[in-house]
């Protein structure tokens, strides 16, 4: 007998007291004219990155979500595969998560979304109702606790950048090369606009996460097209537009679009392995401020509200050595000094991220859970190999890859100018050889940890991600909790 796959979507809440938010100069305001500052986290694992858009460093698999899923389906079979991911999506974000989030005083969650929940590549243009139900569930759970949501298309057809979180499995952003991918994305946004038009708990739409268009003009042309398509259906919701090149470059942007916020992602290099140790010296604070001001110069020029859609350091764990706690104290200092910049300027922000397996989240699943205990050898291997790009410590593999870096620099020095400009040769080599090629060989190994598991075993693994099985990162939460 087929198992029940019903997605239990809670009822919609009464309308938000603010009504639908809108942009008024440098402020976001409700229908009553009162200003609103959005403070929260990315659900890129609270509901979408790691949830409705999975990412390798958040939940522990290698490489790209679509190939991980393919490997798991091959080992589990379709029925167990569906059961595990249904339970994972259910448990990753529940009423308890929303209640905890609200208890900290936050009022907004960004929901990263992988288009594959909405549309199948084998049948483009036919929308998948289950994907919308998962989205409805998160939106309604948050609304019940007085939390706004921003819908973020984190992975678009064809890939809007060449990184792992676009889930293409390659390093090329074909979204910009083939207009059909853009047309499909516009159709997805038209459907999202139809479904969430008038929903006062949806603060707005983030049409494209971290676009990377080397030629710039294609991004601006797409923004104009998708804005017209959305506005023809939903004229009211705020649109949050990421800058080019990982939401950091507005140099080619012209006049702002109506009722729009231009979003930056303000990651500080001080918050990552291999960077200068941050002690909050005047020189370091000045460097941090210069970076922020460079990214937000366009918003200052147009007199617009600023939304920092992603920011935040990564954190060390006991396996990183005896000084892991002092490393984290330095990272919390980065966090606090960035937040001081944002609070002084009254900008909205969404920290990256809410929940993971212990790398960056406000909460993380306990080391004692079945998922972590079962996957521990694989997670240790993946870390040793620097298989993931985000926040990885490449010192363990430098002796292997540094000669390749130097060889490329000697033979093809033009690689130093390769797009995107913030990537050096080490990043390019790591993306191709470790994040893609190596990870392709790790998919079967990851999947083997699931072989011959019963439905009960799979339930236990998925339940590892329940809020009650998580640990708070107290230093992080204390630092960002809004002050009374």
Tab-separated table of C-alpha atoms in Angstrom:
chain	number	residue	atom	x	y	z
A	1	UNK	CA	0.000	0.000	0.000
A	2	UNK	CA	1.327	3.412	-0.989
A	3	UNK	CA	2.366	5.643	1.888
A	4	UNK	CA	0.505	8.872	2.547
A	5	UNK	CA	2.535	11.779	1.151
A	6	UNK	CA	0.164	14.546	2.184
A	7	UNK	CA	1.910	17.821	3.029
A	8	UNK	CA	0.179	19.320	6.047
A	9	UNK	CA	-0.074	23.035	5.354
A	10	UNK	CA	-1.304	25.065	8.342
A	11	UNK	CA	-4.157	27.493	7.690
A	12	UNK	CA	-3.303	31.003	6.591
A	13	UNK	CA	-3.118	33.608	9.355
A	14	UNK	CA	-5.134	36.828	9.477
A	15	UNK	CA	-3.598	39.675	7.513
A	16	UNK	CA	-0.483	41.323	8.895
A	17	UNK	CA	-1.294	44.530	10.813
A	18	UNK	CA	1.068	46.389	8.487
A	19	UNK	CA	-0.720	45.289	5.353
A	20	UNK	CA	1.540	44.822	2.338
A	21	UNK	CA	4.896	46.516	2.868
A	22	UNK	CA	6.178	49.059	0.379
A	23	UNK	CA	9.244	51.207	-0.256
A	24	UNK	CA	9.186	54.874	0.708
A	25	UNK	CA	12.547	56.501	0.038
A	26	UNK	CA	15.073	54.991	2.431
A	27	UNK	CA	12.413	53.201	4.450
A	28	UNK	CA	10.104	50.231	4.233
A	29	UNK	CA	6.675	51.143	5.530
A	30	UNK	CA	3.343	49.468	6.174
A	31	UNK	CA	-0.022	50.713	5.006
A	32	UNK	CA	-0.192	52.743	8.211
A	33	UNK	CA	2.939	54.633	7.195
A	34	UNK	CA	5.019	53.251	10.065
A	35	UNK	CA	8.590	52.221	9.166
A	36	UNK	CA	9.597	48.551	9.301
A	37	UNK	CA	13.142	47.161	9.484
A	38	UNK	CA	13.400	43.511	8.487
A	39	UNK	CA	15.771	41.481	10.637
A	40	UNK	CA	16.154	37.754	10.277
A	41	UNK	CA	17.914	34.814	8.716
A	42	UNK	CA	18.213	32.869	5.507
A	43	UNK	CA	16.166	29.730	5.451
A	44	UNK	CA	18.746	28.257	3.231
A	45	UNK	CA	18.425	25.483	5.538
A	46	UNK	CA	15.697	26.913	7.623
A	47	UNK	CA	13.443	26.122	4.775
A	48	UNK	CA	15.267	26.232	1.589
A	49	UNK	CA	19.037	26.254	1.549
A	50	UNK	CA	19.372	23.031	3.237
A	51	UNK	CA	15.616	22.814	2.850
A	52	UNK	CA	13.949	24.039	-0.344
A	53	UNK	CA	17.417	24.633	-1.754
A	54	UNK	CA	19.875	22.208	-0.212
A	55	UNK	CA	23.574	23.024	0.011
A	56	UNK	CA	26.490	20.702	0.634
A	57	UNK	CA	28.050	22.399	3.659
A	58	UNK	CA	24.654	22.827	5.327
A	59	UNK	CA	23.507	19.205	5.369
A	60	UNK	CA	26.690	17.276	4.650
A	61	UNK	CA	26.401	15.802	1.165
A	62	UNK	CA	29.069	16.434	-1.504
A	63	UNK	CA	28.788	18.612	-4.580
A	64	UNK	CA	25.371	19.438	-5.949
A	65	UNK	CA	21.884	18.608	-4.734
A	66	UNK	CA	20.546	17.156	-7.975
A	67	UNK	CA	23.336	14.584	-8.286
A	68	UNK	CA	23.181	13.730	-4.585
A	69	UNK	CA	19.453	13.070	-4.967
A	70	UNK	CA	20.083	10.898	-8.015
A	71	UNK	CA	22.637	8.819	-6.073
A	72	UNK	CA	20.282	8.414	-3.104
A	73	UNK	CA	17.386	7.365	-5.306
A	74	UNK	CA	19.607	4.719	-6.878
A	75	UNK	CA	20.411	3.258	-3.462
A	76	UNK	CA	17.052	3.693	-1.713
A	77	UNK	CA	14.562	3.157	-4.511
A	78	UNK	CA	11.808	5.633	-5.239
A	79	UNK	CA	9.491	4.872	-2.300
A	80	UNK	CA	12.158	5.167	0.407
A	81	UNK	CA	13.713	8.123	-1.377
A	82	UNK	CA	10.395	9.985	-1.358
A	83	UNK	CA	9.795	9.040	2.268
A	84	UNK	CA	13.186	10.323	3.463
A	85	UNK	CA	12.965	13.664	1.693
A	86	UNK	CA	9.323	14.198	2.666
A	87	UNK	CA	10.303	13.692	6.308
A	88	UNK	CA	13.412	15.831	5.931
A	89	UNK	CA	11.406	18.737	4.495
A	90	UNK	CA	8.784	18.321	7.209
A	91	UNK	CA	11.213	18.202	10.135
A	92	UNK	CA	13.710	20.783	8.958
A	93	UNK	CA	11.310	23.633	9.676
A	94	UNK	CA	8.391	23.176	12.028
A	95	UNK	CA	6.191	25.232	14.312
A	96	UNK	CA	8.900	25.010	16.998
A	97	UNK	CA	11.461	26.580	14.662
A	98	UNK	CA	9.140	29.476	13.891
A	99	UNK	CA	8.375	29.958	17.579
A	100	UNK	CA	12.059	29.974	18.492
A	101	UNK	CA	12.859	32.442	15.734
A	102	UNK	CA	10.104	34.785	16.905
A	103	UNK	CA	11.207	34.429	20.544
A	104	UNK	CA	14.545	36.015	19.619
A	105	UNK	CA	12.727	39.086	18.325
A	106	UNK	CA	13.267	38.563	14.593
A	107	UNK	CA	10.564	39.415	12.090
A	108	UNK	CA	11.637	38.052	8.681
A	109	UNK	CA	12.926	34.854	7.083
A	110	UNK	CA	14.328	34.636	3.569
A	111	UNK	CA	13.278	31.399	1.876
A	112	UNK	CA	15.781	30.211	-0.753
A	113	UNK	CA	14.024	28.130	-3.398
A	114	UNK	CA	15.365	25.667	-5.955
A	115	UNK	CA	13.289	25.845	-9.131
A	116	UNK	CA	13.202	22.033	-9.269
A	117	UNK	CA	10.567	22.064	-6.520
A	118	UNK	CA	8.368	24.072	-8.892
A	119	UNK	CA	9.223	22.664	-12.308
A	120	UNK	CA	10.736	19.498	-13.779
A	121	UNK	CA	13.432	19.932	-16.439
A	122	UNK	CA	11.794	17.070	-18.343
A	123	UNK	CA	8.475	18.913	-18.421
A	124	UNK	CA	9.121	22.674	-18.330
A	125	UNK	CA	6.128	24.947	-17.973
A	126	UNK	CA	4.113	22.398	-15.979
A	127	UNK	CA	4.217	23.467	-12.344
A	128	UNK	CA	4.497	21.035	-9.459
A	129	UNK	CA	1.849	21.590	-6.805
A	130	UNK	CA	3.881	19.877	-4.070
A	131	UNK	CA	6.596	22.506	-4.358
A	132	UNK	CA	4.101	25.290	-3.761
A	133	UNK	CA	2.648	23.375	-0.819
A	134	UNK	CA	6.059	23.153	0.857
A	135	UNK	CA	6.454	26.889	0.299
A	136	UNK	CA	2.944	27.589	1.627
A	137	UNK	CA	3.733	25.557	4.721
A	138	UNK	CA	6.781	27.645	5.659
A	139	UNK	CA	5.053	30.949	4.883
A	140	UNK	CA	2.035	30.034	7.021
A	141	UNK	CA	4.129	28.675	9.911
A	142	UNK	CA	6.041	31.948	9.979
A	143	UNK	CA	2.941	34.115	9.632
A	144	UNK	CA	1.385	32.420	12.661
A	145	UNK	CA	4.320	33.783	14.703
A	146	UNK	CA	4.242	37.256	13.169
A	147	UNK	CA	7.202	36.623	10.838
A	148	UNK	CA	7.386	37.980	7.298
A	149	UNK	CA	8.943	35.912	4.512
A	150	UNK	CA	10.868	36.860	1.382
A	151	UNK	CA	10.772	34.334	-1.460
A	152	UNK	CA	14.229	33.996	-3.002
A	153	UNK	CA	14.805	32.078	-6.244
A	154	UNK	CA	18.187	30.692	-5.231
A	155	UNK	CA	18.622	28.235	-8.102
A	156	UNK	CA	17.155	29.212	-11.480
A	157	UNK	CA	16.971	27.094	-14.647
A	158	UNK	CA	20.370	27.032	-16.355
A	159	UNK	CA	22.135	28.541	-13.349
A	160	UNK	CA	22.508	32.302	-12.846
A	161	UNK	CA	26.063	31.848	-11.544
A	162	UNK	CA	28.685	29.137	-11.721
A	163	UNK	CA	28.693	28.109	-8.074
A	164	UNK	CA	27.346	25.018	-6.298
A	165	UNK	CA	24.226	26.707	-4.919
A	166	UNK	CA	22.763	27.101	-8.412
A	167	UNK	CA	22.654	23.292	-8.504
A	168	UNK	CA	23.631	22.896	-12.154
A	169	UNK	CA	26.547	20.559	-11.466
A	170	UNK	CA	28.847	22.635	-13.682
A	171	UNK	CA	30.804	25.891	-13.394
A	172	UNK	CA	29.082	27.726	-16.241
A	173	UNK	CA	26.111	30.095	-15.864
A	174	UNK	CA	24.080	29.097	-18.914
A	175	UNK	CA	21.141	31.181	-17.709
A	176	UNK	CA	22.734	34.124	-19.541
A	177	UNK	CA	23.550	32.211	-22.723
A	178	UNK	CA	20.126	30.746	-23.509
A	179	UNK	CA	17.023	32.910	-23.369
A	180	UNK	CA	14.859	29.845	-22.823
A	181	UNK	CA	16.189	29.567	-19.276
A	182	UNK	CA	15.250	33.184	-18.687
A	183	UNK	CA	11.788	32.627	-20.156
A	184	UNK	CA	11.200	29.663	-17.848
A	185	UNK	CA	12.291	31.733	-14.862
A	186	UNK	CA	9.888	34.514	-15.780
A	187	UNK	CA	7.066	31.970	-16.057
A	188	UNK	CA	7.951	30.656	-12.582
A	189	UNK	CA	7.777	34.179	-11.168
A	190	UNK	CA	4.455	34.810	-12.877
A	191	UNK	CA	3.075	31.741	-11.124
A	192	UNK	CA	4.571	32.767	-7.778
A	193	UNK	CA	3.072	36.242	-8.204
A	194	UNK	CA	-0.357	34.751	-8.916
A	195	UNK	CA	-0.217	32.584	-5.812
A	196	UNK	CA	1.086	35.162	-3.339
A	197	UNK	CA	-0.544	38.322	-4.639
A	198	UNK	CA	-2.194	40.047	-1.689
A	199	UNK	CA	-0.420	37.918	0.936
A	200	UNK	CA	0.537	40.466	3.584
A	201	UNK	CA	2.991	38.118	5.313
A	202	UNK	CA	5.131	37.884	2.178
A	203	UNK	CA	7.380	40.937	2.444
A	204	UNK	CA	8.424	40.601	-1.170
A	205	UNK	CA	10.108	38.667	-3.937
A	206	UNK	CA	13.862	38.208	-4.515
A	207	UNK	CA	13.808	37.222	-8.214
A	208	UNK	CA	17.407	36.011	-8.568
A	209	UNK	CA	20.028	35.147	-5.970
A	210	UNK	CA	23.601	36.283	-6.604
A	211	UNK	CA	23.511	36.668	-10.396
A	212	UNK	CA	26.849	36.622	-12.184
A	213	UNK	CA	26.658	38.133	-15.660
A	214	UNK	CA	30.136	38.902	-16.953
A	215	UNK	CA	28.631	41.246	-19.556
A	216	UNK	CA	26.340	43.018	-17.059
A	217	UNK	CA	23.746	44.212	-19.598
A	218	UNK	CA	21.999	40.831	-19.798
A	219	UNK	CA	21.203	40.990	-16.082
A	220	UNK	CA	19.719	44.477	-16.375
A	221	UNK	CA	17.638	43.422	-19.378
A	222	UNK	CA	16.365	40.372	-17.496
A	223	UNK	CA	15.452	42.460	-14.454
A	224	UNK	CA	13.373	44.764	-16.648
A	225	UNK	CA	11.581	41.801	-18.244
A	226	UNK	CA	10.816	39.919	-15.034
A	227	UNK	CA	9.730	43.139	-13.270
A	228	UNK	CA	7.139	43.826	-15.973
A	229	UNK	CA	5.914	40.230	-15.850
A	230	UNK	CA	5.501	40.240	-12.059
A	231	UNK	CA	3.941	43.707	-11.969
A	232	UNK	CA	1.339	42.724	-14.555
A	233	UNK	CA	0.028	40.229	-11.973
A	234	UNK	CA	1.095	41.621	-8.604
A	235	UNK	CA	1.656	45.374	-8.630
A	236	UNK	CA	2.103	45.664	-4.869
A	237	UNK	CA	4.823	43.464	-3.404
A	238	UNK	CA	8.347	44.807	-2.946
A	239	UNK	CA	10.947	43.399	-5.334
A	240	UNK	CA	14.414	42.764	-3.894
A	241	UNK	CA	17.079	42.898	-6.610
A	242	UNK	CA	20.524	41.390	-5.952
A	243	UNK	CA	23.484	43.240	-7.416
A	244	UNK	CA	25.590	41.590	-10.091
A	245	UNK	CA	28.508	39.287	-9.267
A	246	UNK	CA	27.286	37.727	-6.037
A	247	UNK	CA	25.186	40.772	-5.056
A	248	UNK	CA	28.217	43.058	-4.775
A	249	UNK	CA	28.406	45.059	-8.035
A	250	UNK	CA	25.937	47.801	-9.005
A	251	UNK	CA	28.357	49.701	-11.242
A	252	UNK	CA	26.205	49.316	-14.373
A	253	UNK	CA	22.814	49.882	-12.711
A	254	UNK	CA	20.817	52.927	-13.770
A	255	UNK	CA	17.571	54.351	-12.427
A	256	UNK	CA	15.891	52.146	-9.819
A	257	UNK	CA	12.754	50.176	-10.618
A	258	UNK	CA	9.574	51.204	-8.745
A	259	UNK	CA	8.863	49.819	-5.246
A	260	UNK	CA	12.204	48.048	-5.273
A	261	UNK	CA	15.051	47.398	-2.854
A	262	UNK	CA	18.555	46.714	-4.129
A	263	UNK	CA	20.170	43.941	-2.104
A	264	UNK	CA	23.798	43.408	-1.173
A	265	UNK	CA	25.480	40.357	0.337
A	266	UNK	CA	28.032	41.672	2.788
A	267	UNK	CA	30.310	38.795	3.763
A	268	UNK	CA	33.463	39.979	5.498
A	269	UNK	CA	36.689	38.174	4.637
A	270	UNK	CA	37.585	38.485	8.326
A	271	UNK	CA	34.996	35.810	9.071
A	272	UNK	CA	36.561	32.961	7.079
A	273	UNK	CA	39.498	30.542	7.374
A	274	UNK	CA	42.811	31.748	6.031
A	275	UNK	CA	42.015	35.415	6.614
A	276	UNK	CA	43.595	37.963	8.928
A	277	UNK	CA	42.637	37.354	12.566
A	278	UNK	CA	40.051	39.957	13.501
A	279	UNK	CA	40.620	41.819	16.761
A	280	UNK	CA	38.504	44.866	16.003
A	281	UNK	CA	41.433	47.259	15.600
A	282	UNK	CA	40.671	50.724	14.172
A	283	UNK	CA	42.343	49.693	10.921
A	284	UNK	CA	40.274	46.523	10.656
A	285	UNK	CA	37.040	48.347	11.431
A	286	UNK	CA	37.883	50.934	8.789
A	287	UNK	CA	38.497	48.182	6.225
A	288	UNK	CA	35.180	46.559	7.115
A	289	UNK	CA	33.357	49.873	6.717
A	290	UNK	CA	35.022	50.604	3.371
A	291	UNK	CA	33.879	47.227	2.052
A	292	UNK	CA	30.300	47.913	3.135
A	293	UNK	CA	30.294	51.432	1.701
A	294	UNK	CA	31.661	50.216	-1.621
A	295	UNK	CA	28.872	47.647	-1.910
A	296	UNK	CA	26.125	50.115	-0.945
A	297	UNK	CA	27.288	53.191	-2.888
A	298	UNK	CA	24.505	52.677	-5.443
A	299	UNK	CA	21.798	52.575	-2.782
A	300	UNK	CA	23.168	55.773	-1.268
A	301	UNK	CA	23.200	57.384	-4.704
A	302	UNK	CA	19.529	56.601	-5.404
A	303	UNK	CA	18.443	57.260	-1.808
A	304	UNK	CA	17.002	53.775	-1.434
A	305	UNK	CA	16.488	51.340	1.412
A	306	UNK	CA	19.242	48.750	1.882
A	307	UNK	CA	18.647	45.032	2.469
A	308	UNK	CA	21.689	42.935	3.259
A	309	UNK	CA	20.333	39.588	2.113
A	310	UNK	CA	23.280	37.499	3.334
A	311	UNK	CA	26.127	38.001	5.781
A	312	UNK	CA	27.875	36.253	8.641
A	313	UNK	CA	31.088	34.359	9.477
A	314	UNK	CA	31.636	30.614	9.622
A	315	UNK	CA	32.621	28.953	12.894
A	316	UNK	CA	35.177	26.472	14.139
A	317	UNK	CA	34.447	23.242	16.007
A	318	UNK	CA	36.488	21.096	18.442
A	319	UNK	CA	37.830	19.058	15.530
A	320	UNK	CA	39.578	22.205	14.248
A	321	UNK	CA	42.080	22.173	17.111
A	322	UNK	CA	42.545	23.463	20.640
A	323	UNK	CA	42.072	27.130	19.701
A	324	UNK	CA	38.618	26.658	18.163
A	325	UNK	CA	36.874	28.653	20.889
A	326	UNK	CA	39.177	31.643	20.522
A	327	UNK	CA	38.643	31.511	16.747
A	328	UNK	CA	34.910	31.742	17.336
A	329	UNK	CA	35.305	34.656	19.742
A	330	UNK	CA	37.090	36.519	16.946
A	331	UNK	CA	34.294	35.588	14.528
A	332	UNK	CA	31.640	36.855	16.957
A	333	UNK	CA	33.601	40.115	17.085
A	334	UNK	CA	33.338	40.328	13.281
A	335	UNK	CA	29.615	39.732	13.602
A	336	UNK	CA	29.103	42.430	16.234
A	337	UNK	CA	31.103	45.054	14.360
A	338	UNK	CA	29.245	44.386	11.114
A	339	UNK	CA	25.942	44.587	12.956
A	340	UNK	CA	26.952	47.940	14.465
A	341	UNK	CA	27.329	49.293	10.917
A	342	UNK	CA	23.876	48.025	9.942
A	343	UNK	CA	22.122	49.248	13.068
A	344	UNK	CA	23.612	52.727	12.786
A	345	UNK	CA	22.317	52.972	9.212
A	346	UNK	CA	18.942	51.346	9.953
A	347	UNK	CA	19.189	48.804	7.153
A	348	UNK	CA	17.300	45.522	6.887
A	349	UNK	CA	19.275	42.286	6.978
A	350	UNK	CA	19.067	38.519	6.805
A	351	UNK	CA	21.952	36.605	8.315
A	352	UNK	CA	23.176	33.440	6.648
A	353	UNK	CA	21.937	31.111	8.117
A	354	UNK	CA	19.386	29.575	10.476
A	355	UNK	CA	20.069	25.812	10.691
A	356	UNK	CA	22.850	23.462	9.600
A	357	UNK	CA	25.121	20.658	10.796
A	358	UNK	CA	27.443	22.923	12.790
A	359	UNK	CA	29.251	25.351	10.492
A	360	UNK	CA	27.348	28.630	10.333
A	361	UNK	CA	23.815	28.216	11.651
A	362	UNK	CA	22.010	29.911	14.508
A	363	UNK	CA	21.111	26.369	15.499
A	364	UNK	CA	22.755	23.129	14.424
A	365	UNK	CA	21.856	19.495	14.776
A	366	UNK	CA	23.428	17.805	17.776
A	367	UNK	CA	26.542	15.660	17.288
A	368	UNK	CA	24.608	12.922	19.110
A	369	UNK	CA	21.879	12.649	16.460
A	370	UNK	CA	21.642	9.546	14.233
A	371	UNK	CA	22.450	11.586	11.115
A	372	UNK	CA	25.716	13.009	12.437
A	373	UNK	CA	26.812	9.775	14.100
A	374	UNK	CA	26.153	7.766	10.951
A	375	UNK	CA	27.756	10.258	8.564
A	376	UNK	CA	30.679	11.267	10.793
A	377	UNK	CA	33.407	9.399	8.853
A	378	UNK	CA	32.175	10.853	5.581
A	379	UNK	CA	31.908	14.403	6.970
A	380	UNK	CA	35.462	14.159	8.309
A	381	UNK	CA	36.725	12.942	4.949
A	382	UNK	CA	34.904	15.663	3.049
A	383	UNK	CA	36.420	18.284	5.367
A	384	UNK	CA	39.919	16.816	5.031
A	385	UNK	CA	39.621	16.897	1.241
A	386	UNK	CA	38.226	20.467	1.223
A	387	UNK	CA	35.474	19.133	-1.018
A	388	UNK	CA	33.102	22.022	-0.309
A	389	UNK	CA	33.915	25.559	-1.367
A	390	UNK	CA	32.148	27.565	1.320
A	391	UNK	CA	34.415	28.466	4.212
A	392	UNK	CA	36.682	25.473	3.664
A	393	UNK	CA	40.212	25.289	5.038
A	394	UNK	CA	42.387	24.516	2.023
A	395	UNK	CA	45.573	24.189	4.083
A	396	UNK	CA	45.030	20.417	4.236
A	397	UNK	CA	45.301	20.129	0.449
A	398	UNK	CA	47.622	23.021	-0.400
A	399	UNK	CA	50.534	20.659	-1.029
A	400	UNK	CA	48.492	19.003	-3.796
A	401	UNK	CA	46.872	21.973	-5.474
A	402	UNK	CA	49.378	24.790	-5.012
A	403	UNK	CA	51.645	23.349	-7.760
A	404	UNK	CA	48.619	23.332	-10.094
A	405	UNK	CA	47.869	26.944	-9.168
A	406	UNK	CA	51.456	27.969	-9.855
A	407	UNK	CA	51.566	26.035	-13.126
A	408	UNK	CA	48.456	27.841	-14.367
A	409	UNK	CA	49.766	31.237	-13.304
A	410	UNK	CA	53.002	30.591	-15.162
A	411	UNK	CA	51.521	29.140	-18.344
A	412	UNK	CA	48.310	31.189	-18.641
A	413	UNK	CA	48.787	34.336	-16.521
A	414	UNK	CA	45.583	35.763	-17.948
A	415	UNK	CA	43.727	33.506	-15.515
A	416	UNK	CA	44.299	36.235	-12.929
A	417	UNK	CA	41.692	38.322	-14.800
A	418	UNK	CA	39.152	35.524	-15.131
A	419	UNK	CA	35.606	36.338	-14.026
A	420	UNK	CA	34.419	36.716	-11.296
A	421	UNK	CA	37.049	39.216	-10.147
A	422	UNK	CA	37.010	38.200	-6.456
A	423	UNK	CA	38.036	34.626	-7.344
A	424	UNK	CA	41.734	33.861	-7.506
A	425	UNK	CA	43.289	30.886	-9.278
A	426	UNK	CA	42.981	28.786	-6.111
A	427	UNK	CA	39.206	29.322	-6.131
A	428	UNK	CA	38.886	28.376	-9.797
A	429	UNK	CA	40.969	25.228	-9.371
A	430	UNK	CA	39.052	24.245	-6.243
A	431	UNK	CA	35.713	24.746	-7.943
A	432	UNK	CA	36.568	22.497	-10.874
A	433	UNK	CA	38.729	19.818	-9.301
A	434	UNK	CA	37.278	19.470	-5.790
A	435	UNK	CA	33.775	20.930	-5.784
A	436	UNK	CA	32.872	19.263	-9.110
A	437	UNK	CA	35.204	16.422	-10.172
A	438	UNK	CA	36.083	15.099	-6.722
A	439	UNK	CA	32.514	15.498	-5.499
A	440	UNK	CA	31.180	13.529	-8.456
A	441	UNK	CA	33.186	10.574	-7.175
A	442	UNK	CA	31.936	11.138	-3.623
A	443	UNK	CA	28.212	10.882	-4.458
A	444	UNK	CA	28.195	7.053	-4.457
A	445	UNK	CA	30.154	6.981	-1.208
A	446	UNK	CA	27.658	9.301	0.487
A	447	UNK	CA	24.726	7.285	-0.830
A	448	UNK	CA	26.146	4.031	0.557
A	449	UNK	CA	25.534	5.306	4.080
A	450	UNK	CA	21.810	4.986	3.282
A	451	UNK	CA	21.869	1.494	1.785
A	452	UNK	CA	19.517	-1.094	3.310
A	453	UNK	CA	18.051	1.403	5.780
A	454	UNK	CA	14.464	0.746	6.845
A	455	UNK	CA	11.710	3.348	6.838
A	456	UNK	CA	12.221	3.632	10.589
A	457	UNK	CA	15.953	4.241	10.103
A	458	UNK	CA	15.238	6.932	7.523
A	459	UNK	CA	12.726	8.542	9.873
A	460	UNK	CA	15.439	8.756	12.553
A	461	UNK	CA	17.936	10.344	10.170
A	462	UNK	CA	15.427	12.960	9.015
A	463	UNK	CA	14.315	13.612	12.610
A	464	UNK	CA	17.890	14.615	13.440
A	465	UNK	CA	16.993	17.974	11.874
A	466	UNK	CA	14.050	18.635	14.217
A	467	UNK	CA	14.401	21.727	16.364
A	468	UNK	CA	14.353	19.673	19.562
A	469	UNK	CA	17.415	17.789	18.308
A	470	UNK	CA	19.388	20.973	17.670
A	471	UNK	CA	21.877	23.008	19.687
A	472	UNK	CA	21.824	26.807	19.815
A	473	UNK	CA	24.941	28.705	18.800
A	474	UNK	CA	24.542	30.984	21.775
A	475	UNK	CA	27.338	33.422	20.965
A	476	UNK	CA	25.843	34.085	17.551
A	477	UNK	CA	22.268	34.415	18.780
A	478	UNK	CA	23.225	36.707	21.653
A	479	UNK	CA	25.145	38.955	19.271
A	480	UNK	CA	22.376	39.434	16.722
A	481	UNK	CA	19.300	39.358	18.960
A	482	UNK	CA	17.543	42.732	18.651
A	483	UNK	CA	18.031	44.888	21.725
A	484	UNK	CA	14.924	46.065	23.575
